[in-house]
Amino acid sequence: MRVQDIRLRTMQILDKGDVDDKPSLWCDRLITLVILLSVTEIILESVDSIGSVYGAQLAMFETFSIAFFTLEFLLRLWSNGSRHSDSDRKGRKDYIFSFHGLVDIISILPFYLQAIFPGADLRVLRLLRLTRLLKLSHYSTAIEDLASAIYAERRSFGAVVYLLSIAIVASSTLMYYAEAAVQPEKLASIPHAIYWSVITLTTVGYGDISPITPVGKAIAIVTAFLGIATLAIFSGIVATSFANQLARKKVLYEQQLRDALSDGFVEEREKQLLTKLQSEFGLSDEVVAEIANQVKRRES
């Protein structure tokens, strides 16, 4: 077997596995398990009663996790060179500067920085280890779907953010002039009131700053209603965009199914492609069966 074939197969195993590719599926499960255990270890080491007793064991597992994720990163870097037959460097560069590549680097970076600068206080950077959760995006399109949804509705989101900015500035300014005289320690300036406005508009309402005057209470009521309306608009945009994405995936899958059935039967290669599309699009067996029935009814 040629080196190019080995690299290509390695990349296939490390990427999200197809249903019929057992080695890739087991690799996915192993990496997912180590990610979840690693994040659990990070959480447990922050508990004094656990860290003081099992600190050595947790540190050993952290070292194992770093070695595991480093090996995974190096294998991905090596195998991604096969993405472009004309240039290994281009494939590796595309991987390193991709979202997944950056997450893979950041998840192991704190360990090596601590090793290079042993005397430095890098406790804040150690928080970056929690980005290991994002490594699961190798096997789930949830983050990509969210990013695509926001990008597809960027104009709508921009309009809502604009309206939200106006509401924040207007409500905080009104609250400052209504309450500054009676609460100078809490509403000393408009920026202080902006904090209150953001907390109220997002319907969190910590209660650490509450209006006292009748005018201030009236402003707070209007601000709270504006917050509910704004969140409803945001939720509606995201839900609609996700629904549109699912509809597009169904259309693409249906079109591929129509092409496969155009000659009267589905070849093995076409069946594998359909299975891969189902996995990539996150379509359930029920949805696929419904699409197949619709195609058959339309063609009959």
XYZ file of C-alpha atoms in Angstrom:
300
model
C 0.000 0.000 0.000
C 1.327 3.418 -0.957
C 1.990 6.110 1.636
C -0.652 8.296 -0.003
C -3.229 5.534 0.456
C -2.234 5.104 4.111
C -2.601 8.833 4.745
C -5.981 8.920 3.034
C -7.215 5.952 5.062
C -5.917 7.532 8.277
C -7.814 10.726 7.487
C -10.984 8.732 6.794
C -10.687 6.922 10.123
C -10.101 10.135 12.090
C -12.952 11.976 10.387
C -16.580 11.255 11.176
C -17.144 7.607 10.355
C -19.698 6.161 7.977
C -22.113 3.530 9.214
C -20.314 0.794 7.290
C -16.815 1.882 8.324
C -16.365 0.082 11.642
C -12.747 1.186 12.360
C -13.743 4.817 11.867
C -16.811 4.438 14.099
C -14.736 2.863 16.884
C -12.151 5.624 16.517
C -14.904 8.227 16.839
C -16.174 6.561 20.011
C -12.694 6.307 21.519
C -11.877 9.969 20.886
C -15.280 11.052 22.189
C -14.783 8.981 25.352
C -11.342 10.472 26.029
C -12.696 13.990 25.466
C -15.542 13.483 27.947
C -13.252 11.860 30.522
C -10.710 14.657 30.094
C -13.316 17.371 30.658
C -14.593 15.440 33.689
C -11.030 15.328 35.045
C -10.674 19.106 34.626
C -13.913 19.642 36.540
C -13.035 17.207 39.333
C -9.567 18.668 39.934
C -11.208 21.991 40.819
C -12.963 20.348 43.799
C -10.587 20.614 46.756
C -11.872 17.489 48.520
C -11.293 15.415 45.369
C -8.133 17.111 44.110
C -6.360 16.749 47.450
C -7.001 12.997 47.570
C -6.804 11.977 43.926
C -4.547 14.751 42.620
C -1.821 12.355 41.468
C -4.261 10.135 39.570
C -5.924 13.130 37.939
C -2.529 14.489 36.919
C -1.611 11.126 35.395
C -4.817 11.066 33.376
C -4.189 14.644 32.238
C -0.750 13.593 30.985
C -2.326 10.643 29.173
C -4.949 12.975 27.635
C -2.275 15.360 26.398
C -0.312 12.497 24.840
C -3.497 11.125 23.243
C -4.643 14.473 21.827
C -1.124 15.317 20.658
C -0.916 12.036 18.765
C -4.365 12.676 17.298
C -3.318 16.172 16.198
C -0.100 14.923 14.578
C -1.971 12.167 12.754
C -4.569 14.630 11.501
C -1.828 17.024 10.422
C 0.031 14.244 8.599
C -3.006 12.687 6.959
C -4.583 15.978 5.852
C -1.686 16.407 3.483
C -3.517 13.930 1.248
C -6.456 16.296 0.735
C -4.621 17.963 -2.141
C -2.767 15.645 -4.466
C -0.579 18.487 -5.761
C 0.502 19.925 -2.402
C 0.835 18.339 1.053
C 1.539 21.749 2.559
C -1.760 23.189 1.338
C -3.800 20.389 2.898
C -2.013 20.725 6.226
C -2.308 24.509 6.174
C -6.046 24.258 5.504
C -6.395 21.947 8.493
C -4.308 24.039 10.906
C -6.213 27.242 10.147
C -9.623 25.579 10.077
C -11.965 25.754 13.068
C -11.278 22.119 13.956
C -7.522 22.550 13.602
C -7.422 25.604 15.858
C -9.516 23.812 18.486
C -7.140 20.821 18.380
C -4.145 23.119 18.893
C -5.690 25.229 21.660
C -6.810 22.137 23.595
C -3.188 21.001 24.101
C -1.427 24.386 24.030
C -1.591 25.178 27.799
C 0.372 22.025 28.689
C 3.248 22.821 26.351
C 3.332 26.497 27.319
C 3.600 25.458 30.964
C 6.454 23.117 30.036
C 8.276 25.857 28.115
C 7.703 28.507 30.818
C 7.664 26.482 34.061
C 7.874 29.535 36.317
C 5.051 31.474 34.678
C 1.567 31.664 36.159
C -0.546 30.264 33.339
C -3.600 29.274 35.341
C -5.844 31.364 33.111
C -4.537 29.576 30.023
C -5.336 26.254 31.673
C -8.994 27.160 31.243
C -8.418 26.692 27.523
C -8.336 22.962 28.187
C -12.125 23.115 28.289
C -12.044 23.798 24.546
C -11.638 20.023 24.293
C -15.430 19.926 24.373
C -15.358 21.695 21.017
C -13.342 18.779 19.633
C -16.646 16.915 19.550
C -17.553 19.165 16.615
C -15.427 16.788 14.514
C -18.341 14.395 14.843
C -21.297 16.764 15.165
C -22.464 19.569 12.885
C -24.268 21.439 15.696
C -21.769 24.321 15.911
C -21.437 24.541 12.143
C -25.234 24.551 11.818
C -25.486 27.367 14.355
C -22.785 29.399 12.589
C -24.473 28.800 9.236
C -27.828 29.798 10.686
C -26.425 33.055 12.044
C -24.609 33.792 8.791
C -27.685 33.042 6.678
C -29.781 35.414 8.789
C -26.999 37.940 9.424
C -29.089 40.870 8.183
C -31.962 39.941 10.474
C -29.566 39.494 13.385
C -27.967 42.836 12.563
C -31.361 44.542 12.638
C -32.219 42.981 16.010
C -28.818 43.904 17.477
C -29.358 47.472 16.248
C -32.776 47.657 17.922
C -31.353 46.065 21.072
C -28.550 48.656 21.175
C -31.069 51.469 20.923
C -33.145 49.927 23.718
C -30.061 49.539 25.960
C -28.841 53.107 25.467
C -32.314 54.654 25.759
C -33.404 52.697 28.852
C -30.094 53.149 30.669
C -30.069 56.881 29.983
C -33.662 57.284 31.200
C -32.946 55.158 34.285
C -29.856 57.218 35.100
C -31.772 60.496 35.078
C -34.683 58.954 36.997
C -32.665 57.192 39.724
C -29.196 58.761 39.969
C -30.285 61.279 42.592
C -31.719 58.630 44.955
C -29.200 55.854 44.215
C -25.893 57.609 43.478
C -23.838 54.639 44.676
C -25.519 52.202 42.250
C -26.324 54.468 39.306
C -23.404 56.858 39.390
C -23.276 57.167 35.606
C -24.920 55.977 32.410
C -22.390 53.089 32.051
C -23.551 51.862 35.471
C -27.115 52.037 34.217
C -26.137 50.129 31.058
C -25.307 47.162 33.271
C -28.806 47.330 34.770
C -30.347 47.686 31.300
C -28.542 44.661 29.838
C -29.451 42.476 32.841
C -33.088 43.565 32.611
C -33.389 43.235 28.834
C -32.000 39.706 28.950
C -34.659 38.923 31.611
C -31.981 37.781 34.085
C -32.698 40.509 36.625
C -30.120 39.910 39.367
C -31.909 42.377 41.643
C -28.695 44.090 42.783
C -29.946 47.306 41.139
C -33.663 47.999 41.447
C -35.566 51.230 40.788
C -37.054 53.101 43.745
C -38.915 56.035 42.197
C -42.254 55.610 40.365
C -40.680 56.854 37.133
C -37.809 54.390 37.489
C -40.230 51.511 38.073
C -42.213 52.490 34.972
C -39.001 52.528 32.910
C -38.094 49.101 34.337
C -41.478 47.648 33.320
C -41.143 48.907 29.748
C -37.535 47.661 29.580
C -38.562 44.200 30.792
C -41.256 43.938 28.107
C -38.748 45.052 25.471
C -36.389 42.313 26.676
C -39.046 39.622 26.268
C -39.870 40.886 22.777
C -36.203 40.986 21.762
C -35.515 37.435 22.968
C -38.631 36.230 21.154
C -37.364 37.789 17.920
C -33.912 36.219 18.377
C -35.425 32.813 19.084
C -37.736 33.085 16.086
C -34.871 33.951 13.737
C -32.699 31.063 14.961
C -35.572 28.552 14.875
C -36.575 29.613 11.364
C -33.002 29.444 10.114
C -32.490 25.958 11.585
C -35.768 24.809 10.017
C -34.660 26.195 6.644
C -31.320 24.399 6.930
C -33.065 21.097 7.662
C -35.376 21.684 4.700
C -32.369 22.324 2.434
C -30.703 19.128 3.635
C -33.858 17.168 2.913
C -34.013 18.645 -0.583
C -30.359 17.768 -1.261
C -30.866 14.223 0.018
C -34.052 13.846 -2.033
C -32.266 15.054 -5.163
C -29.446 12.566 -4.619
C -31.999 9.800 -4.054
C -33.784 10.733 -7.288
C -30.503 10.559 -9.182
C -29.771 7.150 -7.666
C -33.224 5.836 -8.668
C -33.120 7.321 -12.150
C -31.911 4.039 -13.677
C -34.385 1.901 -11.744
C -32.086 0.543 -9.026
C -29.591 1.797 -6.451
C -25.980 0.742 -6.936
C -23.715 -0.040 -3.996
C -21.706 3.133 -4.595
C -24.880 5.219 -4.621
C -26.118 3.477 -1.481
C -22.869 4.359 0.310
C -23.181 7.983 -0.802
C -26.761 8.168 0.472
C -25.693 6.671 3.803
C -22.885 9.206 4.075
C -25.255 12.091 3.292
C -27.708 10.843 5.904
C -24.929 10.794 8.499
C -23.546 14.216 7.530
C -26.991 15.841 7.466
C -28.079 14.206 10.725
C -31.232 12.759 9.165
C -32.988 10.042 11.156
C -34.082 6.763 9.608
C -37.700 7.911 9.905
C -36.998 11.111 7.954
C -35.089 9.183 5.276
C -37.937 6.672 4.976
C -40.424 9.543 4.614
C -38.314 11.150 1.865
C -38.039 7.788 0.058
C -41.820 7.296 0.208
C -42.396 10.793 -1.168
C -40.005 10.142 -4.062
C -41.711 6.827 -4.864
C -45.185 8.392 -4.770
C -44.162 11.206 -7.083
C -42.554 8.833 -9.546
C -45.466 6.372 -9.575
